[in-house]
């Protein structure tokens, strides 16, 4: 992983902390640091770090660094270094802290994937603020002997790893997205002959880090059995990953995908329509529908007539397009023609935001 530290040049204590942290993280992470926005822009554009770790608060440069980093796809972690504790916030509150909070400070902390506190008291203060629920405690080896610098480095890198293992769909390479669809198709059909040459190559050339993302995504979306069936069908030697040992963040309002029990096409699609209306439709529901359409015989003319009665033809067409994207469903299995319009985009966005932090 590549980590870029951004910190104010005038704070010597923070600068020394960042230097120490960088030295002890080297065996696990590739680390750079900078103190100027111009340098950060250069690093983010050219080096393309996975994580930008912001140290300190209240400077507008932190907010700028956060926006620039996230715009380029890097994930931010914030260490306030005690600067959000009440006695600091209360100092010049009306003239300085409140305006900065409203303009950018709260947004900067809220948008971070994780906030690192250096002790229990600071953690409690951060929880009371309710700006960000993803708070981790990693003690500062500079000011306490209860942790060694090496332990501090390992714990910080564990936080980084947790950040990178969250909302993994956003970090997947295009080939991995194709591989997910290919494995779903193979898992449903149990026949490798259904896959195209491009789909086969996508699953045969995945590096271990992309397999990790794929496995985490499958676990979160409750499609692990389908993916495993696909791996077995294609006789792949996928790397072993202990998913139970992996820690990641989930959205505050996350709930596991609802299990659809309908055994007829129209009730199944109606259930999915209701889930989409509540913004709860997920990839697992698309897999359920794709499995049904590929494996079950039903009178299509009657199903289409019933879908028209419920005014679900357009919604079904949008689902068909998403099934083609996500599961590789072919036109011959679709009861209605696929539709790709703004409505399709809205449904896709709902599905993709399901795990968004």
mmCIF file of C-alpha atoms in Angstrom:
data_model
loop_
_atom_site.group_PDB
_atom_site.id
_atom_site.type_symbol
_atom_site.label_atom_id
_atom_site.label_comp_id
_atom_site.label_asym_id
_atom_site.label_seq_id
_atom_site.Cartn_x
_atom_site.Cartn_y
_atom_site.Cartn_z
ATOM 1 C CA UNK A 1 0.000 0.000 0.000
ATOM 2 C CA UNK A 2 1.114 3.580 -0.689
ATOM 3 C CA UNK A 3 0.551 6.163 2.063
ATOM 4 C CA UNK A 4 1.100 9.906 1.803
ATOM 5 C CA UNK A 5 1.301 11.885 5.057
ATOM 6 C CA UNK A 6 0.259 15.552 4.992
ATOM 7 C CA UNK A 7 1.074 17.728 7.998
ATOM 8 C CA UNK A 8 1.709 21.386 8.881
ATOM 9 C CA UNK A 9 5.359 22.367 8.653
ATOM 10 C CA UNK A 10 5.174 24.684 11.688
ATOM 11 C CA UNK A 11 4.187 21.953 14.181
ATOM 12 C CA UNK A 12 7.438 20.240 15.175
ATOM 13 C CA UNK A 13 5.779 17.612 17.386
ATOM 14 C CA UNK A 14 3.563 16.425 14.524
ATOM 15 C CA UNK A 15 6.509 16.516 12.111
ATOM 16 C CA UNK A 16 8.550 14.289 14.437
ATOM 17 C CA UNK A 17 5.598 11.923 14.854
ATOM 18 C CA UNK A 18 5.151 11.615 11.085
ATOM 19 C CA UNK A 19 8.874 10.953 10.641
ATOM 20 C CA UNK A 20 8.809 8.221 13.287
ATOM 21 C CA UNK A 21 5.627 6.700 11.899
ATOM 22 C CA UNK A 22 7.024 6.631 8.399
ATOM 23 C CA UNK A 23 10.172 4.831 9.537
ATOM 24 C CA UNK A 24 8.320 2.061 11.405
ATOM 25 C CA UNK A 25 5.692 1.545 8.657
ATOM 26 C CA UNK A 26 8.266 0.979 5.912
ATOM 27 C CA UNK A 27 8.185 -2.867 6.089
ATOM 28 C CA UNK A 28 4.427 -2.804 5.449
ATOM 29 C CA UNK A 29 3.723 0.406 3.531
ATOM 30 C CA UNK A 30 5.493 2.609 1.006
ATOM 31 C CA UNK A 31 5.468 6.026 2.685
ATOM 32 C CA UNK A 32 5.899 9.612 1.464
ATOM 33 C CA UNK A 33 5.194 12.858 3.316
ATOM 34 C CA UNK A 34 4.677 16.529 2.445
ATOM 35 C CA UNK A 35 3.748 19.828 4.078
ATOM 36 C CA UNK A 36 2.595 21.946 1.125
ATOM 37 C CA UNK A 37 -0.534 21.689 -1.013
ATOM 38 C CA UNK A 38 1.496 22.101 -4.207
ATOM 39 C CA UNK A 39 3.615 19.081 -3.286
ATOM 40 C CA UNK A 40 0.515 17.103 -2.285
ATOM 41 C CA UNK A 41 -1.061 17.773 -5.701
ATOM 42 C CA UNK A 42 2.102 16.530 -7.378
ATOM 43 C CA UNK A 43 2.275 13.382 -5.222
ATOM 44 C CA UNK A 44 -1.414 12.572 -5.622
ATOM 45 C CA UNK A 45 -1.317 13.009 -9.406
ATOM 46 C CA UNK A 46 1.990 11.286 -10.099
ATOM 47 C CA UNK A 47 2.591 8.814 -7.252
ATOM 48 C CA UNK A 48 -1.133 8.052 -6.761
ATOM 49 C CA UNK A 49 -1.183 6.997 -3.092
ATOM 50 C CA UNK A 50 -3.864 4.636 -1.818
ATOM 51 C CA UNK A 51 -4.245 6.638 1.410
ATOM 52 C CA UNK A 52 -3.575 10.253 2.364
ATOM 53 C CA UNK A 53 -3.121 10.576 6.128
ATOM 54 C CA UNK A 54 -3.921 14.107 7.360
ATOM 55 C CA UNK A 55 -2.318 15.201 10.619
ATOM 56 C CA UNK A 56 -3.776 18.032 12.692
ATOM 57 C CA UNK A 57 -6.874 20.195 12.328
ATOM 58 C CA UNK A 58 -8.161 23.703 11.714
ATOM 59 C CA UNK A 59 -5.927 24.649 8.802
ATOM 60 C CA UNK A 60 -7.741 25.214 5.507
ATOM 61 C CA UNK A 61 -4.903 23.309 3.861
ATOM 62 C CA UNK A 62 -6.192 20.113 5.512
ATOM 63 C CA UNK A 63 -9.588 20.615 3.867
ATOM 64 C CA UNK A 64 -7.916 21.315 0.510
ATOM 65 C CA UNK A 65 -5.726 18.234 0.876
ATOM 66 C CA UNK A 66 -8.777 16.126 1.680
ATOM 67 C CA UNK A 67 -10.719 17.298 -1.379
ATOM 68 C CA UNK A 68 -7.770 16.933 -3.758
ATOM 69 C CA UNK A 69 -6.978 13.435 -2.474
ATOM 70 C CA UNK A 70 -10.529 12.132 -2.653
ATOM 71 C CA UNK A 71 -11.044 13.620 -6.110
ATOM 72 C CA UNK A 72 -8.075 11.557 -7.329
ATOM 73 C CA UNK A 73 -9.378 8.368 -5.708
ATOM 74 C CA UNK A 74 -7.204 8.279 -2.581
ATOM 75 C CA UNK A 75 -8.847 7.529 0.773
ATOM 76 C CA UNK A 76 -8.215 9.870 3.682
ATOM 77 C CA UNK A 77 -7.396 9.118 7.306
ATOM 78 C CA UNK A 78 -7.337 11.929 9.887
ATOM 79 C CA UNK A 79 -5.269 12.161 13.076
ATOM 80 C CA UNK A 80 -6.435 15.267 14.993
ATOM 81 C CA UNK A 81 -3.496 15.049 17.444
ATOM 82 C CA UNK A 82 -5.728 16.229 20.282
ATOM 83 C CA UNK A 83 -6.881 19.327 18.419
ATOM 84 C CA UNK A 84 -10.563 18.386 18.622
ATOM 85 C CA UNK A 85 -10.597 18.032 22.398
ATOM 86 C CA UNK A 86 -13.024 20.426 24.157
ATOM 87 C CA UNK A 87 -10.459 22.787 25.655
ATOM 88 C CA UNK A 88 -8.937 23.356 22.206
ATOM 89 C CA UNK A 89 -12.302 23.740 20.463
ATOM 90 C CA UNK A 90 -13.525 26.218 23.094
ATOM 91 C CA UNK A 91 -10.558 28.528 22.571
ATOM 92 C CA UNK A 92 -11.679 31.413 20.297
ATOM 93 C CA UNK A 93 -14.763 29.308 19.520
ATOM 94 C CA UNK A 94 -17.113 31.977 18.126
ATOM 95 C CA UNK A 95 -14.493 33.947 16.203
ATOM 96 C CA UNK A 96 -12.419 31.074 14.854
ATOM 97 C CA UNK A 97 -13.443 27.485 15.594
ATOM 98 C CA UNK A 98 -17.180 27.697 14.819
ATOM 99 C CA UNK A 99 -16.721 29.328 11.387
ATOM 100 C CA UNK A 100 -14.004 26.840 10.467
ATOM 101 C CA UNK A 101 -16.177 23.958 11.672
ATOM 102 C CA UNK A 102 -19.114 25.074 9.563
ATOM 103 C CA UNK A 103 -17.015 25.892 6.495
ATOM 104 C CA UNK A 104 -14.755 22.860 6.226
ATOM 105 C CA UNK A 105 -13.471 21.185 9.392
ATOM 106 C CA UNK A 106 -16.446 18.937 10.150
ATOM 107 C CA UNK A 107 -16.736 17.947 6.481
ATOM 108 C CA UNK A 108 -13.049 17.016 6.370
ATOM 109 C CA UNK A 109 -13.354 14.724 9.403
ATOM 110 C CA UNK A 110 -16.698 13.316 8.282
ATOM 111 C CA UNK A 111 -15.383 12.361 4.831
ATOM 112 C CA UNK A 112 -12.395 10.454 6.236
ATOM 113 C CA UNK A 113 -12.531 6.676 6.127
ATOM 114 C CA UNK A 114 -11.083 6.592 9.645
ATOM 115 C CA UNK A 115 -10.127 8.963 12.454
ATOM 116 C CA UNK A 116 -7.161 7.986 14.624
ATOM 117 C CA UNK A 117 -7.257 8.975 18.297
ATOM 118 C CA UNK A 118 -4.146 8.627 20.442
ATOM 119 C CA UNK A 119 -5.922 7.555 23.609
ATOM 120 C CA UNK A 120 -9.235 6.733 25.248
ATOM 121 C CA UNK A 121 -9.984 10.321 26.306
ATOM 122 C CA UNK A 122 -9.468 11.690 22.811
ATOM 123 C CA UNK A 123 -11.584 8.848 21.405
ATOM 124 C CA UNK A 124 -14.435 9.709 23.788
ATOM 125 C CA UNK A 125 -14.271 13.360 22.724
ATOM 126 C CA UNK A 126 -14.438 12.365 19.068
ATOM 127 C CA UNK A 127 -17.410 10.082 19.707
ATOM 128 C CA UNK A 128 -19.236 12.928 21.450
ATOM 129 C CA UNK A 129 -18.734 15.165 18.422
ATOM 130 C CA UNK A 130 -20.501 12.546 16.235
ATOM 131 C CA UNK A 131 -18.655 13.739 13.151
ATOM 132 C CA UNK A 132 -17.345 10.309 12.189
ATOM 133 C CA UNK A 133 -18.174 6.908 13.763
ATOM 134 C CA UNK A 134 -15.044 5.170 12.432
ATOM 135 C CA UNK A 135 -12.679 6.015 15.297
ATOM 136 C CA UNK A 136 -9.578 3.936 16.014
ATOM 137 C CA UNK A 137 -7.226 4.258 19.007
ATOM 138 C CA UNK A 138 -3.487 3.999 18.299
ATOM 139 C CA UNK A 139 -1.294 5.315 21.102
ATOM 140 C CA UNK A 140 1.589 7.656 20.341
ATOM 141 C CA UNK A 141 4.934 5.998 21.120
ATOM 142 C CA UNK A 142 6.503 9.445 21.461
ATOM 143 C CA UNK A 143 4.548 10.267 24.608
ATOM 144 C CA UNK A 144 3.869 6.881 26.213
ATOM 145 C CA UNK A 145 5.945 3.802 26.950
ATOM 146 C CA UNK A 146 2.856 1.593 26.833
ATOM 147 C CA UNK A 147 3.511 1.008 23.126
ATOM 148 C CA UNK A 148 6.698 0.661 21.102
ATOM 149 C CA UNK A 149 7.226 2.548 17.843
ATOM 150 C CA UNK A 150 7.097 -0.769 15.977
ATOM 151 C CA UNK A 151 3.755 -1.684 17.589
ATOM 152 C CA UNK A 152 2.420 1.765 16.774
ATOM 153 C CA UNK A 153 3.441 1.304 13.148
ATOM 154 C CA UNK A 154 1.769 -2.099 12.914
ATOM 155 C CA UNK A 155 -1.459 -0.787 14.471
ATOM 156 C CA UNK A 156 -1.574 2.207 12.124
ATOM 157 C CA UNK A 157 -1.004 -0.085 9.147
ATOM 158 C CA UNK A 158 -3.866 -2.278 10.396
ATOM 159 C CA UNK A 159 -6.099 0.799 10.216
ATOM 160 C CA UNK A 160 -4.851 1.487 6.678
ATOM 161 C CA UNK A 161 -5.576 -2.098 5.673
ATOM 162 C CA UNK A 162 -9.076 -1.831 7.150
ATOM 163 C CA UNK A 163 -9.666 1.327 5.134
ATOM 164 C CA UNK A 164 -8.545 -0.334 1.903
ATOM 165 C CA UNK A 165 -10.675 -3.408 2.575
ATOM 166 C CA UNK A 166 -13.829 -1.268 2.887
ATOM 167 C CA UNK A 167 -16.164 -0.502 -0.026
ATOM 168 C CA UNK A 168 -13.893 -2.570 -2.265
ATOM 169 C CA UNK A 169 -16.000 -2.265 -5.422
ATOM 170 C CA UNK A 170 -14.706 1.288 -5.850
ATOM 171 C CA UNK A 171 -11.114 0.017 -5.797
ATOM 172 C CA UNK A 172 -11.573 -2.884 -8.195
ATOM 173 C CA UNK A 173 -9.731 -2.876 -11.487
ATOM 174 C CA UNK A 174 -12.008 -3.118 -14.566
ATOM 175 C CA UNK A 175 -10.763 -6.673 -15.161
ATOM 176 C CA UNK A 176 -11.877 -7.615 -11.641
ATOM 177 C CA UNK A 177 -15.390 -6.276 -12.274
ATOM 178 C CA UNK A 178 -15.473 -8.447 -15.409
ATOM 179 C CA UNK A 179 -14.183 -11.396 -13.366
ATOM 180 C CA UNK A 180 -16.986 -10.992 -10.829
ATOM 181 C CA UNK A 181 -19.592 -11.218 -13.609
ATOM 182 C CA UNK A 182 -17.770 -14.189 -15.158
ATOM 183 C CA UNK A 183 -17.627 -16.091 -11.864
ATOM 184 C CA UNK A 184 -21.297 -15.387 -11.190
ATOM 185 C CA UNK A 185 -22.198 -16.708 -14.651
ATOM 186 C CA UNK A 186 -20.037 -19.801 -14.181
ATOM 187 C CA UNK A 187 -21.432 -20.270 -10.671
ATOM 188 C CA UNK A 188 -25.018 -20.192 -11.924
ATOM 189 C CA UNK A 189 -24.589 -22.266 -15.100
ATOM 190 C CA UNK A 190 -21.964 -24.686 -13.710
ATOM 191 C CA UNK A 191 -20.619 -24.806 -17.282
ATOM 192 C CA UNK A 192 -17.415 -23.057 -18.402
ATOM 193 C CA UNK A 193 -18.582 -23.122 -22.038
ATOM 194 C CA UNK A 194 -20.937 -20.218 -21.351
ATOM 195 C CA UNK A 195 -17.976 -17.878 -20.800
ATOM 196 C CA UNK A 196 -16.350 -15.811 -23.541
ATOM 197 C CA UNK A 197 -12.595 -15.703 -24.087
ATOM 198 C CA UNK A 198 -12.470 -12.254 -22.460
ATOM 199 C CA UNK A 199 -14.352 -13.495 -19.393
ATOM 200 C CA UNK A 200 -12.050 -16.501 -19.048
ATOM 201 C CA UNK A 201 -8.919 -14.372 -19.303
ATOM 202 C CA UNK A 202 -10.246 -11.931 -16.686
ATOM 203 C CA UNK A 203 -10.461 -14.630 -14.018
ATOM 204 C CA UNK A 204 -7.209 -16.345 -15.009
ATOM 205 C CA UNK A 205 -5.070 -13.226 -14.694
ATOM 206 C CA UNK A 206 -6.241 -11.696 -11.409
ATOM 207 C CA UNK A 207 -3.430 -10.743 -8.981
ATOM 208 C CA UNK A 208 -3.793 -11.698 -5.311
ATOM 209 C CA UNK A 209 -4.798 -8.180 -4.218
ATOM 210 C CA UNK A 210 -7.704 -8.195 -6.689
ATOM 211 C CA UNK A 211 -8.754 -11.648 -5.468
ATOM 212 C CA UNK A 212 -8.847 -10.187 -1.976
ATOM 213 C CA UNK A 213 -11.207 -7.426 -3.103
ATOM 214 C CA UNK A 214 -13.362 -9.923 -4.967
ATOM 215 C CA UNK A 215 -13.651 -12.223 -1.953
ATOM 216 C CA UNK A 216 -14.542 -9.357 0.393
ATOM 217 C CA UNK A 217 -17.159 -8.070 -2.042
ATOM 218 C CA UNK A 218 -18.703 -11.522 -2.416
ATOM 219 C CA UNK A 219 -18.883 -11.896 1.369
ATOM 220 C CA UNK A 220 -20.502 -8.488 1.887
ATOM 221 C CA UNK A 221 -23.015 -9.082 -0.892
ATOM 222 C CA UNK A 222 -23.849 -12.616 0.259
ATOM 223 C CA UNK A 223 -22.863 -14.213 -3.066
ATOM 224 C CA UNK A 224 -19.896 -16.250 -1.784
ATOM 225 C CA UNK A 225 -21.536 -19.598 -2.620
ATOM 226 C CA UNK A 226 -22.136 -18.505 -6.213
ATOM 227 C CA UNK A 227 -18.552 -17.248 -6.556
ATOM 228 C CA UNK A 228 -17.190 -20.498 -5.084
ATOM 229 C CA UNK A 229 -19.307 -22.485 -7.538
ATOM 230 C CA UNK A 230 -17.808 -20.406 -10.329
ATOM 231 C CA UNK A 231 -14.269 -21.024 -9.091
ATOM 232 C CA UNK A 232 -14.937 -24.772 -8.945
ATOM 233 C CA UNK A 233 -16.572 -24.785 -12.378
ATOM 234 C CA UNK A 234 -13.606 -23.009 -13.958
ATOM 235 C CA UNK A 235 -11.136 -25.126 -11.951
ATOM 236 C CA UNK A 236 -9.276 -22.040 -10.789
ATOM 237 C CA UNK A 237 -6.458 -22.065 -8.260
ATOM 238 C CA UNK A 238 -7.695 -18.983 -6.430
ATOM 239 C CA UNK A 239 -5.541 -17.857 -3.477
ATOM 240 C CA UNK A 240 -6.819 -18.926 -0.063
ATOM 241 C CA UNK A 241 -8.167 -15.935 1.880
ATOM 242 C CA UNK A 242 -9.439 -16.161 5.452
ATOM 243 C CA UNK A 243 -12.363 -13.797 5.089
ATOM 244 C CA UNK A 244 -13.217 -14.156 8.771
ATOM 245 C CA UNK A 245 -9.935 -12.511 9.763
ATOM 246 C CA UNK A 246 -10.439 -9.465 7.530
ATOM 247 C CA UNK A 247 -11.798 -6.310 9.142
ATOM 248 C CA UNK A 248 -13.478 -3.517 7.214
ATOM 249 C CA UNK A 249 -15.905 -0.656 7.697
ATOM 250 C CA UNK A 250 -19.560 -0.813 6.714
ATOM 251 C CA UNK A 251 -22.006 2.086 6.287
ATOM 252 C CA UNK A 252 -23.723 3.175 9.492
ATOM 253 C CA UNK A 253 -27.122 2.073 8.194
ATOM 254 C CA UNK A 254 -25.876 -1.132 6.564
ATOM 255 C CA UNK A 255 -28.065 -4.200 6.761
ATOM 256 C CA UNK A 256 -27.365 -7.570 5.106
ATOM 257 C CA UNK A 257 -29.168 -8.048 1.778
ATOM 258 C CA UNK A 258 -32.732 -9.308 2.226
ATOM 259 C CA UNK A 259 -33.224 -12.900 1.082
ATOM 260 C CA UNK A 260 -35.816 -13.223 -1.696
ATOM 261 C CA UNK A 261 -37.949 -16.344 -1.353
ATOM 262 C CA UNK A 262 -40.319 -15.834 -4.302
ATOM 263 C CA UNK A 263 -40.456 -18.801 -6.677
ATOM 264 C CA UNK A 264 -42.374 -17.136 -9.527
ATOM 265 C CA UNK A 265 -40.939 -14.490 -11.875
ATOM 266 C CA UNK A 266 -43.443 -11.674 -11.384
ATOM 267 C CA UNK A 267 -43.549 -11.784 -7.544
ATOM 268 C CA UNK A 268 -39.733 -11.906 -7.619
ATOM 269 C CA UNK A 269 -39.517 -8.808 -9.812
ATOM 270 C CA UNK A 270 -42.165 -7.036 -7.717
ATOM 271 C CA UNK A 271 -40.103 -7.707 -4.596
ATOM 272 C CA UNK A 272 -37.049 -6.279 -6.329
ATOM 273 C CA UNK A 273 -39.056 -3.217 -7.367
ATOM 274 C CA UNK A 274 -39.996 -2.627 -3.737
ATOM 275 C CA UNK A 275 -36.359 -3.018 -2.668
ATOM 276 C CA UNK A 276 -35.235 -0.573 -5.353
ATOM 277 C CA UNK A 277 -37.821 1.962 -4.164
ATOM 278 C CA UNK A 278 -36.368 1.681 -0.640
ATOM 279 C CA UNK A 279 -32.799 1.851 -2.047
ATOM 280 C CA UNK A 280 -32.073 -1.636 -0.721
ATOM 281 C CA UNK A 281 -31.517 -3.501 -3.987
ATOM 282 C CA UNK A 282 -28.140 -5.273 -4.090
ATOM 283 C CA UNK A 283 -26.013 -7.486 -6.307
ATOM 284 C CA UNK A 284 -27.258 -10.565 -4.433
ATOM 285 C CA UNK A 285 -30.799 -9.832 -5.627
ATOM 286 C CA UNK A 286 -29.591 -9.582 -9.221
ATOM 287 C CA UNK A 287 -27.881 -12.947 -8.800
ATOM 288 C CA UNK A 288 -31.118 -14.433 -7.450
ATOM 289 C CA UNK A 289 -33.069 -13.212 -10.485
ATOM 290 C CA UNK A 290 -30.355 -14.304 -12.944
ATOM 291 C CA UNK A 291 -30.315 -17.768 -11.382
ATOM 292 C CA UNK A 292 -34.092 -18.008 -11.702
ATOM 293 C CA UNK A 293 -34.139 -16.913 -15.359
ATOM 294 C CA UNK A 294 -31.344 -19.321 -16.302
ATOM 295 C CA UNK A 295 -32.608 -22.382 -14.450
ATOM 296 C CA UNK A 296 -36.410 -22.180 -14.285
ATOM 297 C CA UNK A 297 -38.986 -22.725 -16.994
ATOM 298 C CA UNK A 298 -42.045 -20.481 -16.920
ATOM 299 C CA UNK A 299 -44.647 -19.220 -19.431
ATOM 300 C CA UNK A 300 -42.997 -16.009 -20.624
ATOM 301 C CA UNK A 301 -46.085 -14.628 -22.403
ATOM 302 C CA UNK A 302 -48.122 -14.865 -19.194
ATOM 303 C CA UNK A 303 -45.304 -13.327 -17.161
ATOM 304 C CA UNK A 304 -44.966 -10.403 -19.589
ATOM 305 C CA UNK A 305 -48.744 -9.822 -19.538
ATOM 306 C CA UNK A 306 -48.671 -9.779 -15.738
ATOM 307 C CA UNK A 307 -45.700 -7.417 -15.703
ATOM 308 C CA UNK A 308 -47.640 -5.063 -17.995
ATOM 309 C CA UNK A 309 -50.601 -5.239 -15.609
ATOM 310 C CA UNK A 310 -48.361 -4.153 -12.736
ATOM 311 C CA UNK A 311 -46.656 -1.536 -14.964
ATOM 312 C CA UNK A 312 -43.285 -3.184 -14.427
ATOM 313 C CA UNK A 313 -42.132 -3.669 -18.030
ATOM 314 C CA UNK A 314 -39.731 -0.713 -17.995
ATOM 315 C CA UNK A 315 -38.343 -1.678 -14.579
ATOM 316 C CA UNK A 316 -37.857 -5.266 -15.747
ATOM 317 C CA UNK A 317 -36.063 -4.057 -18.878
ATOM 318 C CA UNK A 318 -33.706 -2.043 -16.695
ATOM 319 C CA UNK A 319 -33.070 -5.100 -14.537
ATOM 320 C CA UNK A 320 -32.259 -7.097 -17.671
ATOM 321 C CA UNK A 321 -29.554 -4.594 -18.651
ATOM 322 C CA UNK A 322 -28.072 -4.753 -15.156
ATOM 323 C CA UNK A 323 -28.198 -8.556 -15.231
ATOM 324 C CA UNK A 324 -26.225 -8.509 -18.480
ATOM 325 C CA UNK A 325 -23.638 -6.211 -16.866
ATOM 326 C CA UNK A 326 -23.402 -7.956 -13.517
ATOM 327 C CA UNK A 327 -24.039 -11.610 -14.271
ATOM 328 C CA UNK A 328 -23.461 -11.911 -18.021
ATOM 329 C CA UNK A 329 -27.100 -12.849 -18.694
ATOM 330 C CA UNK A 330 -27.702 -13.323 -22.420
ATOM 331 C CA UNK A 331 -30.660 -11.886 -24.345
ATOM 332 C CA UNK A 332 -32.196 -15.317 -24.874
ATOM 333 C CA UNK A 333 -32.943 -15.623 -21.152
ATOM 334 C CA UNK A 334 -34.577 -12.196 -20.876
ATOM 335 C CA UNK A 335 -38.400 -12.070 -20.794
ATOM 336 C CA UNK A 336 -38.304 -8.430 -22.000
ATOM 337 C CA UNK A 337 -35.761 -6.363 -23.914
ATOM 338 C CA UNK A 338 -32.996 -4.724 -21.912
ATOM 339 C CA UNK A 339 -33.258 -0.987 -21.331
ATOM 340 C CA UNK A 340 -30.334 1.304 -20.581
ATOM 341 C CA UNK A 341 -31.595 4.765 -19.653
ATOM 342 C CA UNK A 342 -31.485 7.177 -16.740
ATOM 343 C CA UNK A 343 -33.725 4.875 -14.739
ATOM 344 C CA UNK A 344 -31.205 2.079 -15.229
ATOM 345 C CA UNK A 345 -28.470 4.427 -14.038
ATOM 346 C CA UNK A 346 -30.428 5.247 -10.891
ATOM 347 C CA UNK A 347 -30.878 1.566 -10.053
ATOM 348 C CA UNK A 348 -27.188 0.902 -10.746
ATOM 349 C CA UNK A 349 -26.268 3.785 -8.450
ATOM 350 C CA UNK A 350 -28.473 2.355 -5.680
ATOM 351 C CA UNK A 351 -26.733 -1.014 -5.972
ATOM 352 C CA UNK A 352 -23.228 0.482 -6.081
ATOM 353 C CA UNK A 353 -23.876 2.783 -3.095
ATOM 354 C CA UNK A 354 -25.070 -0.112 -0.939
ATOM 355 C CA UNK A 355 -21.627 -0.470 0.673
ATOM 356 C CA UNK A 356 -20.444 3.116 0.284
ATOM 357 C CA UNK A 357 -18.846 4.696 3.344
#
